[in-house]
CSV table of C-alpha atoms in Angstrom, one decimal:
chain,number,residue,atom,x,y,z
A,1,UNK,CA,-2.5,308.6,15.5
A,2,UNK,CA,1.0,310.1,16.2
A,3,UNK,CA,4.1,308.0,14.2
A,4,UNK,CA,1.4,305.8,12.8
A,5,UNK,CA,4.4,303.6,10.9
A,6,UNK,CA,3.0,301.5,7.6
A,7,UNK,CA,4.3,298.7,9.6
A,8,UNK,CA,1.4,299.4,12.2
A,9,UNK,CA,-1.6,300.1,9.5
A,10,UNK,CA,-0.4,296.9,8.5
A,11,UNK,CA,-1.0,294.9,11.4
A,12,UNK,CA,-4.3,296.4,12.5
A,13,UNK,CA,-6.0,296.4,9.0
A,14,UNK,CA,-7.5,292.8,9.6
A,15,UNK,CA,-6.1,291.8,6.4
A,16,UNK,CA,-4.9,287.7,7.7
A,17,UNK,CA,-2.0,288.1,5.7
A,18,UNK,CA,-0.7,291.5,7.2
A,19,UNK,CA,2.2,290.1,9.7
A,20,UNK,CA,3.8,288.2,7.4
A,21,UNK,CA,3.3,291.1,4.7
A,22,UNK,CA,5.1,293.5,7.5
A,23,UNK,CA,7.9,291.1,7.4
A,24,UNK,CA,8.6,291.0,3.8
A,25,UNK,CA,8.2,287.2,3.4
A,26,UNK,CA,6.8,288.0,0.2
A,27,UNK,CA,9.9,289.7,-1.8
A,28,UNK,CA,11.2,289.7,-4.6
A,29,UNK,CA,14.5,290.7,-6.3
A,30,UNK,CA,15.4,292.4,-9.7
A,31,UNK,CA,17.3,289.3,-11.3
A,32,UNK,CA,13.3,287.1,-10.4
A,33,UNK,CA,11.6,289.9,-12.5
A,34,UNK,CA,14.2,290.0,-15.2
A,35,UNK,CA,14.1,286.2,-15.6
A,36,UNK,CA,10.0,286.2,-15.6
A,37,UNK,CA,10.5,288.8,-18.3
A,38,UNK,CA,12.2,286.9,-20.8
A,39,UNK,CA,10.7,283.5,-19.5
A,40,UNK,CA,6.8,285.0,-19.9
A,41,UNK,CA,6.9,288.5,-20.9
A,42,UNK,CA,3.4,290.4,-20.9
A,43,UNK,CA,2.1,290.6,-24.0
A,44,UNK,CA,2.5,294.3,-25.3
A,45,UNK,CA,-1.3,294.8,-26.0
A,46,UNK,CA,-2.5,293.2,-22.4
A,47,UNK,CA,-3.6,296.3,-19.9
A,48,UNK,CA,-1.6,297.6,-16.8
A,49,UNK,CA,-2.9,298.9,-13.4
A,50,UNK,CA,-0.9,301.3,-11.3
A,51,UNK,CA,-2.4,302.5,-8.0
A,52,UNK,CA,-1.0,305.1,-6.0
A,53,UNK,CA,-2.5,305.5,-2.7
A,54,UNK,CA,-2.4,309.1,-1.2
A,55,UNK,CA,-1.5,308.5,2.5
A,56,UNK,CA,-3.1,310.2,5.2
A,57,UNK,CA,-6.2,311.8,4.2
A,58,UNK,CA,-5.7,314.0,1.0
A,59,UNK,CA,-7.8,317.5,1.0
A,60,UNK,CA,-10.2,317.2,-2.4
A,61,UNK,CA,-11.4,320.7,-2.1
A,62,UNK,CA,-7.8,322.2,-2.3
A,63,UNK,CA,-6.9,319.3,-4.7
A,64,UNK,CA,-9.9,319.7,-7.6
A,65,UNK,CA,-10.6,323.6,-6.4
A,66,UNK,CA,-14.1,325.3,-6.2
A,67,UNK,CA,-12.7,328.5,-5.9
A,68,UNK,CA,-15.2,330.9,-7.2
A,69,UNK,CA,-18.1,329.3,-4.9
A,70,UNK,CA,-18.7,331.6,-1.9
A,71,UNK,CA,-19.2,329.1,0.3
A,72,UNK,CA,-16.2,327.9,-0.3
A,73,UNK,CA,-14.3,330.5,0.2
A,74,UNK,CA,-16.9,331.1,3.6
A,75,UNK,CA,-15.9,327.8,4.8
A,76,UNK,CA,-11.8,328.7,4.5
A,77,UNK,CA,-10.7,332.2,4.8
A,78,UNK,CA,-7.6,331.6,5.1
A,79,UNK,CA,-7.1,328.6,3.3
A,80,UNK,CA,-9.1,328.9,-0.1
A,81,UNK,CA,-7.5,329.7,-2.8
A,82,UNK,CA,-8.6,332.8,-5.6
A,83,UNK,CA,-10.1,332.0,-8.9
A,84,UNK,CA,-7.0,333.6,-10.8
A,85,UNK,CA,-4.6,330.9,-8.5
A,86,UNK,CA,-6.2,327.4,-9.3
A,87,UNK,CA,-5.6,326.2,-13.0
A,88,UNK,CA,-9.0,326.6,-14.9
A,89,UNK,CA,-10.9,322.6,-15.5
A,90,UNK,CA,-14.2,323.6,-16.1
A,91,UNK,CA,-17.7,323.5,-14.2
A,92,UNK,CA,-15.9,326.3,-11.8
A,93,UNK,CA,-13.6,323.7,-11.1
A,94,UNK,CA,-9.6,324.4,-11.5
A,95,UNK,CA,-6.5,322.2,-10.3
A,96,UNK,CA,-4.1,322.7,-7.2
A,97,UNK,CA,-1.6,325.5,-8.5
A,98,UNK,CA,0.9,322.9,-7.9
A,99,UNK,CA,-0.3,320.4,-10.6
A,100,UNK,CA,1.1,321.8,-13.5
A,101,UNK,CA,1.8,318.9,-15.7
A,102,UNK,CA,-1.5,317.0,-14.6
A,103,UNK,CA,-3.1,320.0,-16.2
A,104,UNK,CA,-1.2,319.5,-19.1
A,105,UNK,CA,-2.8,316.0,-19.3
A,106,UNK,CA,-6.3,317.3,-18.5
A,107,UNK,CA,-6.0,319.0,-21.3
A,108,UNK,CA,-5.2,316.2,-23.7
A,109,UNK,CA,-7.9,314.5,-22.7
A,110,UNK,CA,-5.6,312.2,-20.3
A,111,UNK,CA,-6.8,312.5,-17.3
A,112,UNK,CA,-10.2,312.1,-15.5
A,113,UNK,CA,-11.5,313.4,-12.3
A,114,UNK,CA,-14.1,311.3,-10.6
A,115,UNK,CA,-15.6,313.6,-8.3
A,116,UNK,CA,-17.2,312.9,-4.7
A,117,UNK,CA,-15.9,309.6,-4.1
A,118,UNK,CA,-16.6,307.5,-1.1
A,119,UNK,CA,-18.6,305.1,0.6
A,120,UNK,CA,-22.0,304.5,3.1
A,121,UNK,CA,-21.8,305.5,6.6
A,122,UNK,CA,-17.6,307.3,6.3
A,123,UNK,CA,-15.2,306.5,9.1
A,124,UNK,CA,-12.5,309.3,9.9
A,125,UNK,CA,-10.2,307.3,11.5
A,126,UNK,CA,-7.7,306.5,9.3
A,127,UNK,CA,-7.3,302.9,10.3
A,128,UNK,CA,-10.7,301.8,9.7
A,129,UNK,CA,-11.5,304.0,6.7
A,130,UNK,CA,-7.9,302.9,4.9
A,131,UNK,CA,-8.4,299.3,5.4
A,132,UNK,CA,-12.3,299.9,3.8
A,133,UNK,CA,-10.4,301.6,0.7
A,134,UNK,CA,-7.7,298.5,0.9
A,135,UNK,CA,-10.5,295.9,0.6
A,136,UNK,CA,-13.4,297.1,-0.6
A,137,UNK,CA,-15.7,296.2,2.2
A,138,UNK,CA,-17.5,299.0,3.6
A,139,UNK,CA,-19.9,297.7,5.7
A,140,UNK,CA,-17.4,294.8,7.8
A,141,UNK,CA,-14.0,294.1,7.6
A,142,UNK,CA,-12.8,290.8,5.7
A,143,UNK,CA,-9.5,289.4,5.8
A,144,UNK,CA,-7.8,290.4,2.0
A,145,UNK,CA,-7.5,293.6,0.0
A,146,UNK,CA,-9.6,293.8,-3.4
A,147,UNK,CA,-6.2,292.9,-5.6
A,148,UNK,CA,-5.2,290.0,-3.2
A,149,UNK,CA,-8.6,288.7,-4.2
A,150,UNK,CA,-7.8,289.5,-8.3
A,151,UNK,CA,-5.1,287.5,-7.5
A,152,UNK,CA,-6.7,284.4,-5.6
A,153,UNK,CA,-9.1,284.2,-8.3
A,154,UNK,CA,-6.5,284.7,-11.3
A,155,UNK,CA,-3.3,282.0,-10.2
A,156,UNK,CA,-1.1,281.6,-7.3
A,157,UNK,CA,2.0,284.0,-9.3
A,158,UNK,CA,2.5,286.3,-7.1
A,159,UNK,CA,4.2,288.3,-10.0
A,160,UNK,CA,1.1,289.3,-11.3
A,161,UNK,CA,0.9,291.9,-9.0
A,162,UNK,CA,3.8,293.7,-7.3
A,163,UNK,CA,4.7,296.7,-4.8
A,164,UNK,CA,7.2,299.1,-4.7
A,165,UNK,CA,6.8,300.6,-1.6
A,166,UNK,CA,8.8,299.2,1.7
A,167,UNK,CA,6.0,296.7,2.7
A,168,UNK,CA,3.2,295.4,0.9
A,169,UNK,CA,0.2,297.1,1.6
A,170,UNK,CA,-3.2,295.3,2.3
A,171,UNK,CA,-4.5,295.6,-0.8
A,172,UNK,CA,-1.8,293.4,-2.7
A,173,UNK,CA,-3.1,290.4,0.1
A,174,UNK,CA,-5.3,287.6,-0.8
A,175,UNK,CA,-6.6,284.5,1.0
A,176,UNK,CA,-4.4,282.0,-1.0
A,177,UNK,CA,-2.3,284.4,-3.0
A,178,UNK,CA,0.0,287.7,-1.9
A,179,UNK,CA,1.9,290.1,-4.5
A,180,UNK,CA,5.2,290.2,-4.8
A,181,UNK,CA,7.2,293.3,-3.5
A,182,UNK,CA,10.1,295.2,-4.5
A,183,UNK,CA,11.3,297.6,-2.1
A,184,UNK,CA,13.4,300.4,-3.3
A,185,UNK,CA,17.1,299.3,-3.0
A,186,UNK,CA,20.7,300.9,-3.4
A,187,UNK,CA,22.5,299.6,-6.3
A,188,UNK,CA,25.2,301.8,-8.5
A,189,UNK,CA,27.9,301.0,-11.0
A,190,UNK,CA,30.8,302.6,-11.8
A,191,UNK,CA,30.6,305.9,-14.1
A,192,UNK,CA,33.3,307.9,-16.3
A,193,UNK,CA,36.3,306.0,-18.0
A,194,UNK,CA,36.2,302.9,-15.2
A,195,UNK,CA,32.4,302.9,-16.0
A,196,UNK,CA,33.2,302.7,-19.9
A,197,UNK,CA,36.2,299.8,-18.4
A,198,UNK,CA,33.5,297.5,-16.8
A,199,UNK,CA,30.7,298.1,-19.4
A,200,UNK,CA,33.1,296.5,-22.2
A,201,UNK,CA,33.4,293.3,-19.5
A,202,UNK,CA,30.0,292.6,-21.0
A,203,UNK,CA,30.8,292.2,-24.6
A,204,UNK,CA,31.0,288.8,-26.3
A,205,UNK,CA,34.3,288.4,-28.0
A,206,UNK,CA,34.8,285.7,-30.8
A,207,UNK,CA,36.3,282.4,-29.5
A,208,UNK,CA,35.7,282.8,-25.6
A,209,UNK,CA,35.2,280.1,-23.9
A,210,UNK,CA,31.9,278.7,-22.0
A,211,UNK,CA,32.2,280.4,-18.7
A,212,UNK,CA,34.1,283.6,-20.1
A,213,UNK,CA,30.9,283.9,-21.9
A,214,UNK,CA,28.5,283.4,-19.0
A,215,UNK,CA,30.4,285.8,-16.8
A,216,UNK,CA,30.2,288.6,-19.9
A,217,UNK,CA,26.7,287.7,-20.0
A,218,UNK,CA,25.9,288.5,-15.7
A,219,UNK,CA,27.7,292.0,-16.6
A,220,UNK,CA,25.2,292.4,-19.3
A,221,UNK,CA,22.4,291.5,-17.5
A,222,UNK,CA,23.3,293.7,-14.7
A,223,UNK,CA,24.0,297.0,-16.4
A,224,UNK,CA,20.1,296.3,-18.0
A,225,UNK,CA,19.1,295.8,-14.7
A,226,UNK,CA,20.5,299.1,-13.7
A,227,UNK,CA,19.2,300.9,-17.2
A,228,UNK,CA,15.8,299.2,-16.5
A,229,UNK,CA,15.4,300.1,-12.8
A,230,UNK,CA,16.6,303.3,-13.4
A,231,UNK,CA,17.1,306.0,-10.3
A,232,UNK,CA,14.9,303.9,-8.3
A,233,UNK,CA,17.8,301.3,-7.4
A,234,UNK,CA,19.8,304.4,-5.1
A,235,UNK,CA,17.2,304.6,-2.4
A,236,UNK,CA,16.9,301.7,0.6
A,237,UNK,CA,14.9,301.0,3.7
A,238,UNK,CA,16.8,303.3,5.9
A,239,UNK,CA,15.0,306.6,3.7
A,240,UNK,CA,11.8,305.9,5.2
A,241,UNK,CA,13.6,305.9,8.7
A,242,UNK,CA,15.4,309.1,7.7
A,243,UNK,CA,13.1,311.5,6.0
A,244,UNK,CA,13.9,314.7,7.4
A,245,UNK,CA,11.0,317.0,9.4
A,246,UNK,CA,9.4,318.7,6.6
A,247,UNK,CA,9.0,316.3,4.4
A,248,UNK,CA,6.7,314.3,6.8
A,249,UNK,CA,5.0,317.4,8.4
A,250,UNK,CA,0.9,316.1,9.0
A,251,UNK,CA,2.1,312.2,8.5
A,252,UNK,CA,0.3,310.4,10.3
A,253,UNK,CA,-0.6,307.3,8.2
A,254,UNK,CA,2.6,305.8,6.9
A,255,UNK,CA,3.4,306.5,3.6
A,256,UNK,CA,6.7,306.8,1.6
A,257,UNK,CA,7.6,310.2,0.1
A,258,UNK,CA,9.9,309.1,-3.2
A,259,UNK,CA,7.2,308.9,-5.4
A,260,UNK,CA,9.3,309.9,-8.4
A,261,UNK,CA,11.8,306.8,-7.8
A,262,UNK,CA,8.7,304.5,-7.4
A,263,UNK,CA,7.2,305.2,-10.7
A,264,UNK,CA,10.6,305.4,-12.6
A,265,UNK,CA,11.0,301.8,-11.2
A,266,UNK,CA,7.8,300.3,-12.1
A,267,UNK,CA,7.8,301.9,-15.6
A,268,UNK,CA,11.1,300.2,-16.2
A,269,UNK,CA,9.5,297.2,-15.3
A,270,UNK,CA,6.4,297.8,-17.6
A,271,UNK,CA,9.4,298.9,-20.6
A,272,UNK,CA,11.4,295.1,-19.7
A,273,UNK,CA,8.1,293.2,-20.2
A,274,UNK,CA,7.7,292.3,-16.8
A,275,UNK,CA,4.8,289.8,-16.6
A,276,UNK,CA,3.1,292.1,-13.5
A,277,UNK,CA,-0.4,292.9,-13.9
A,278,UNK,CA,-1.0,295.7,-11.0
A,279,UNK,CA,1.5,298.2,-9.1
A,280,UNK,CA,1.4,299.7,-6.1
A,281,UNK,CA,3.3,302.9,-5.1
A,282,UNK,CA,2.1,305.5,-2.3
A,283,UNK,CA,3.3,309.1,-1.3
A,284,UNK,CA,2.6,310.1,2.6
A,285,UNK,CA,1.9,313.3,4.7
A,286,UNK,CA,-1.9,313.9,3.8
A,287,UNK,CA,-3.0,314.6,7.3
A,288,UNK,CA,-2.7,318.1,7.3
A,289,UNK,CA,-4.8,319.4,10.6
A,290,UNK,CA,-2.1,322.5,10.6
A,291,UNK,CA,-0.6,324.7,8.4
A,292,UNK,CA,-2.1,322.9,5.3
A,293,UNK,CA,-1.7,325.0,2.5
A,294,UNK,CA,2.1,324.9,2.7
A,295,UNK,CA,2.0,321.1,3.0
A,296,UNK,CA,-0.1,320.0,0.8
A,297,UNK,CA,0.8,322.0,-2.5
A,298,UNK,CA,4.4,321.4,-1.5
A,299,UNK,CA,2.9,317.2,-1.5
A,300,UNK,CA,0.8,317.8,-4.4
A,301,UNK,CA,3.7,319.1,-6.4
A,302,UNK,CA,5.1,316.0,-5.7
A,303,UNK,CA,2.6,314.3,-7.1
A,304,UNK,CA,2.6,316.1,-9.8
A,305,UNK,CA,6.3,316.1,-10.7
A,306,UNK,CA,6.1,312.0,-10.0
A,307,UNK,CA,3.3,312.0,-12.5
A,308,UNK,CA,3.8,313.5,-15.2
A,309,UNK,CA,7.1,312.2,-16.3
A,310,UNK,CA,6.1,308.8,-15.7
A,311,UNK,CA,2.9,309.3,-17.8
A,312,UNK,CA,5.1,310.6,-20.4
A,313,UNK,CA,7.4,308.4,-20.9
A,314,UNK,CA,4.2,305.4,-20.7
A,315,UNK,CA,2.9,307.5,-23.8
A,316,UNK,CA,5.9,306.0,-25.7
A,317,UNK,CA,5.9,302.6,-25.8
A,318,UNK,CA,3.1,300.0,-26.7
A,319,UNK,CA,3.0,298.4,-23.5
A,320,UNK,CA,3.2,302.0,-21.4
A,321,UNK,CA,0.1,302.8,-23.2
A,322,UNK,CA,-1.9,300.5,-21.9
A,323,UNK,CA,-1.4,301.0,-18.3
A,324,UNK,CA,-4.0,303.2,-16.3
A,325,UNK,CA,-3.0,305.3,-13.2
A,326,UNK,CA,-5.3,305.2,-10.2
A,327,UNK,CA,-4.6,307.5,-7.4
A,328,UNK,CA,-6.7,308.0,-4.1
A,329,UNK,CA,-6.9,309.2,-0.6
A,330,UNK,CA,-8.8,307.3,2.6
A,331,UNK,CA,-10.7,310.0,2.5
A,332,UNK,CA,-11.3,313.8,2.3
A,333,UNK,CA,-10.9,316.9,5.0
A,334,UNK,CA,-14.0,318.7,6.3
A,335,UNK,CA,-15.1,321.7,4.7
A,336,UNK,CA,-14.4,324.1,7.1
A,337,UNK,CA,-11.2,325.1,8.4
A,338,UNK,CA,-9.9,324.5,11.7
A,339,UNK,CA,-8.4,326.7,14.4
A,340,UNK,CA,-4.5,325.5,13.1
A,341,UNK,CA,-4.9,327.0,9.6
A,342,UNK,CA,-5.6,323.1,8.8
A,343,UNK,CA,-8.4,320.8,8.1
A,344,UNK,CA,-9.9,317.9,10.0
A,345,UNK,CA,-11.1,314.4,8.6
A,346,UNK,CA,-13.8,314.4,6.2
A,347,UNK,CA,-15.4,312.6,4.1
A,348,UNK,CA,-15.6,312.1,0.1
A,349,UNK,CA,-13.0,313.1,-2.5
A,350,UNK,CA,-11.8,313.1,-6.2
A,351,UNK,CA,-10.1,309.8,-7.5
A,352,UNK,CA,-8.0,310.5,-10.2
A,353,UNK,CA,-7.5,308.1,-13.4
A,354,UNK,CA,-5.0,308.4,-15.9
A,355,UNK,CA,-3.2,307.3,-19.3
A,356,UNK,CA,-3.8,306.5,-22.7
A,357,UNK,CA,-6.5,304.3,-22.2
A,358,UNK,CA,-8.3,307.2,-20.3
A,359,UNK,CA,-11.3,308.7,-21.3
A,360,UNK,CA,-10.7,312.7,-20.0
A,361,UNK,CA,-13.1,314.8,-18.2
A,362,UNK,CA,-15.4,314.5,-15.2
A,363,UNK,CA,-17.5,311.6,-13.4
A,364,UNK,CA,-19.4,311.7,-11.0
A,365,UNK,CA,-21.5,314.9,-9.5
A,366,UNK,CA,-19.7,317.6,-7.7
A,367,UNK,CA,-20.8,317.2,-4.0
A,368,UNK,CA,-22.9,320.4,-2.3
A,369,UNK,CA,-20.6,322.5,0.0
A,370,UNK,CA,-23.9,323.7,1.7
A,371,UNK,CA,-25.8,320.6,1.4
A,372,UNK,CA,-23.7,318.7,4.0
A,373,UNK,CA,-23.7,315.4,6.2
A,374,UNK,CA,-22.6,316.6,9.8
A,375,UNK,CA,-20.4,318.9,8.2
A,376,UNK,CA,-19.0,317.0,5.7
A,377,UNK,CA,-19.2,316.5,1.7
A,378,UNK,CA,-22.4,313.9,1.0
A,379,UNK,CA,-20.3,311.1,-1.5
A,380,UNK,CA,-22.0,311.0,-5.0
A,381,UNK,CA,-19.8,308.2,-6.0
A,382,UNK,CA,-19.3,304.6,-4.4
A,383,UNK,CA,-15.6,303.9,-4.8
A,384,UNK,CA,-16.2,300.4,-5.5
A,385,UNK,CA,-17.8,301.9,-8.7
A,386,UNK,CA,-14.1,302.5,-9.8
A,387,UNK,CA,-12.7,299.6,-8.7
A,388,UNK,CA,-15.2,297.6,-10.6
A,389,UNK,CA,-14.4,299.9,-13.7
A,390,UNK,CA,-10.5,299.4,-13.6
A,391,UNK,CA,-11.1,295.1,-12.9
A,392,UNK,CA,-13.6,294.9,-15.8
A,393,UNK,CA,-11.9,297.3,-18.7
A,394,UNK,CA,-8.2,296.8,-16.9
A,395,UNK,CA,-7.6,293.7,-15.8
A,396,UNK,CA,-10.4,291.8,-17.1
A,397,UNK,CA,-12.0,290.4,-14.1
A,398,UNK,CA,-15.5,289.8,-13.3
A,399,UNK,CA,-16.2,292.8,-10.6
A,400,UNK,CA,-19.0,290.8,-9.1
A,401,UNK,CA,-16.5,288.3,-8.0
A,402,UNK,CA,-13.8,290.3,-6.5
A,403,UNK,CA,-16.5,292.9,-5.3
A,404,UNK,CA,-18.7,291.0,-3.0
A,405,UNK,CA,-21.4,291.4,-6.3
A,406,UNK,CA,-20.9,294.9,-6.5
A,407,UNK,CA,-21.3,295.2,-10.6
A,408,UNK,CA,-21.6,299.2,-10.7
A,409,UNK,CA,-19.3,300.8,-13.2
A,410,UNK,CA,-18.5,304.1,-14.5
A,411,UNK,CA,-19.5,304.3,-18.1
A,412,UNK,CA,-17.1,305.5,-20.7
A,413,UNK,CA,-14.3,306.3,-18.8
A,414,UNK,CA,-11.3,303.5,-20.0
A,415,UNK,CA,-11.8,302.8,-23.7
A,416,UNK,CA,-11.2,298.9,-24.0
């Protein structure tokens, strides 16, 4: 699994649509999305879903924290962290150190934890357990992710469902239908007193003539490009090529790490009525078999700092407030520590939702850490369970239909 690229996950996920995906057949520019805006702009009360998928195998027990279980702290000597270190949830539960501001939204009843989630008979590799997370189909692989099928069943706009991230992932790819992606791109204008200059370009002056006004009007629509898509527009393709060695430490399943420019970009896009129905973003470098601690709070801090302004600033406009956050991992680590100060591939893990719309707290039962599988955590959730919660109360789908008949929600948490 060494320099798994996204391009490769791509290709061998069995999703049909994956090599054209990998070759960005399917993108999309600012000026298509600023046009769709004003042409069909998303009603401000109709529901947004953002998923952020956790690359490479997030650790749940060091993410939601049972640190005053002894068997925990059995399990990882050197790894497990003290009561007085996690931030306090509940149930003897408490949050990475390094998730601050998610706390802060725990505690305003903003975020939920669904505990335990996976699905029948787990796969540790992460090809084959990602592309069961991508499409929803456990038990054989089928050839389009669970949104590509949202799609197919919903229109042929592939602006209905979009992706920030360098490629689309498999998830965004139907049968009939693939999303639309916008990769990260470099853009700047001007700044100081030659900024001021080529801002006043775009002001209509009395009496000017047809085209004068049409070229004032590209200048306009420009610098609200730039004001919508925010710090997101300064970061191209060559990043992921260039991320330096600590940043990617335990990558091993693709991934992109500027999480924070991601989510700035997409909430611009929510903000500019962008007729887009689903997101995708991803942050890498889950796989942490050595020196894990270090990695992943340093990654989970990430997260964190990603989140929390983007949830914010959702919190203030109609529209922001009714998108819901999704963020999972293809799976969790084992319980016990390995030999490298690291975990192995495991099994289940907490999904976490998140918004407005968000009904805080825990789902789901807390899995045994001495009642195990093989070694690993027995799931107490099915994470099609959440899937079919966020297409029902989210996007208004039928479950059944994208879901292979799986109808199995989780009760209570989105508030429709």
């Amino acid at each position: 699994m060494d320099n798994l690229t996204r391009r490769r996950f791509l290709t061998l996920s069995g999703v049909t649509a994956a090599g054209a995906l990998a070759a960005g057949a399917t993108q999309v520019n600012w000026s298509d999305l600023m046009a769709a805006a004003v042409d069909d702009p998303l009603p401000s009360d109709q529901s947004v879903l953002v998923v952020i998928t956790l690359y490479g195998g997030n650790d749940g027990l060091n993410t939601v924290v049972p640190a005053g279980d002894p068997a925990y702290q059995k399990a990882r000597p050197d790894l497990a962290y003290q009561p007085d270190e996690v931030l306090e949830l509940g149930d003897g539960l408490g949050l990475n150190p390094g998730m601050t501001g998610l706390k802060g939204l725990w505690d305003d009843k903003r975020l939920a934890i669904v505990r335990g989630v996976g699905y029948p008979e787990p796969d540790r590799s992460h090809f084959r357990s990602m592309a069961i997370w991508q499409t929803a189909a456990p038990k054989s692989p089928v050839p389009s992710g669970w949104l590509g099928r949202w799609l197919d069943a919903t229109g042929a706009d592939p602006l209905r469902a979009v992706s920030v991230e360098p490629t689309l992932p498999p998830l965004l790819a139907g049968e009939t239908t693939a999303a639309a992606s916008l990769p990260l791109r470099g853009l700047a204008l001007p700044k100081g007193a030659l900024g001021t200059a080529y801002a006043a370009l775009g002001e209509p002056s009395p009496g000017e003539g047809r085209w004068q006004a049409r070229a004032a009007k590209s200048v306009q629509d420009l610098q609200n490009a730039t004001r919508v898509l925010g710090q997101a527009l300064r970061t191209g393709h060559e990043q992921e090529d260039e991320e330096d060695e600590q940043r990617t430490q335990g990558a091993s399943a693709g991934g992109i790490s500027q999480l924070g420019a991601q989510l700035d970009l997409i909430a611009g896009l929510i903000e500019a009525g962008v007729p887009t129905r689903a997101y995708s973003a991803s942050l890498g470098g889950f796989d942490t078999h050595a020196d894990e601690r270090g990695t992943q709070q340093r990654l989970l801090t990430e997260l964190d700092k990603a989140l929390t302004p983007f949830t914010q600033r959702l919190h203030k406009t109609d529209r922001g407030r009714n998108a819901v956050v999704l963020v999972y991992s293809e799976f969790g680590r084992r319980v016990q520590a390995n030999g490298s100060d690291g975990t192995d591939h495991g099994t289940a893990g907490p999904v976490f939702v998140l918004g407005d719309k968000v009904t805080g707290g825990f789902y789901g039962a807390q899995p045994s850490l001495t009642d195990l599988s093989n070694g690993d955590l027995k799931a107490s959730t099915d994470f099609r369970d959440v899937y079919a919660t966020v297409l029902r109360d989210v996007l208004g789908a039928d479950p059944g239909q994208i879901l292979a008949d799986h109808q199995t929600t989780i009760d209570g948490l989105l508030r429709v």
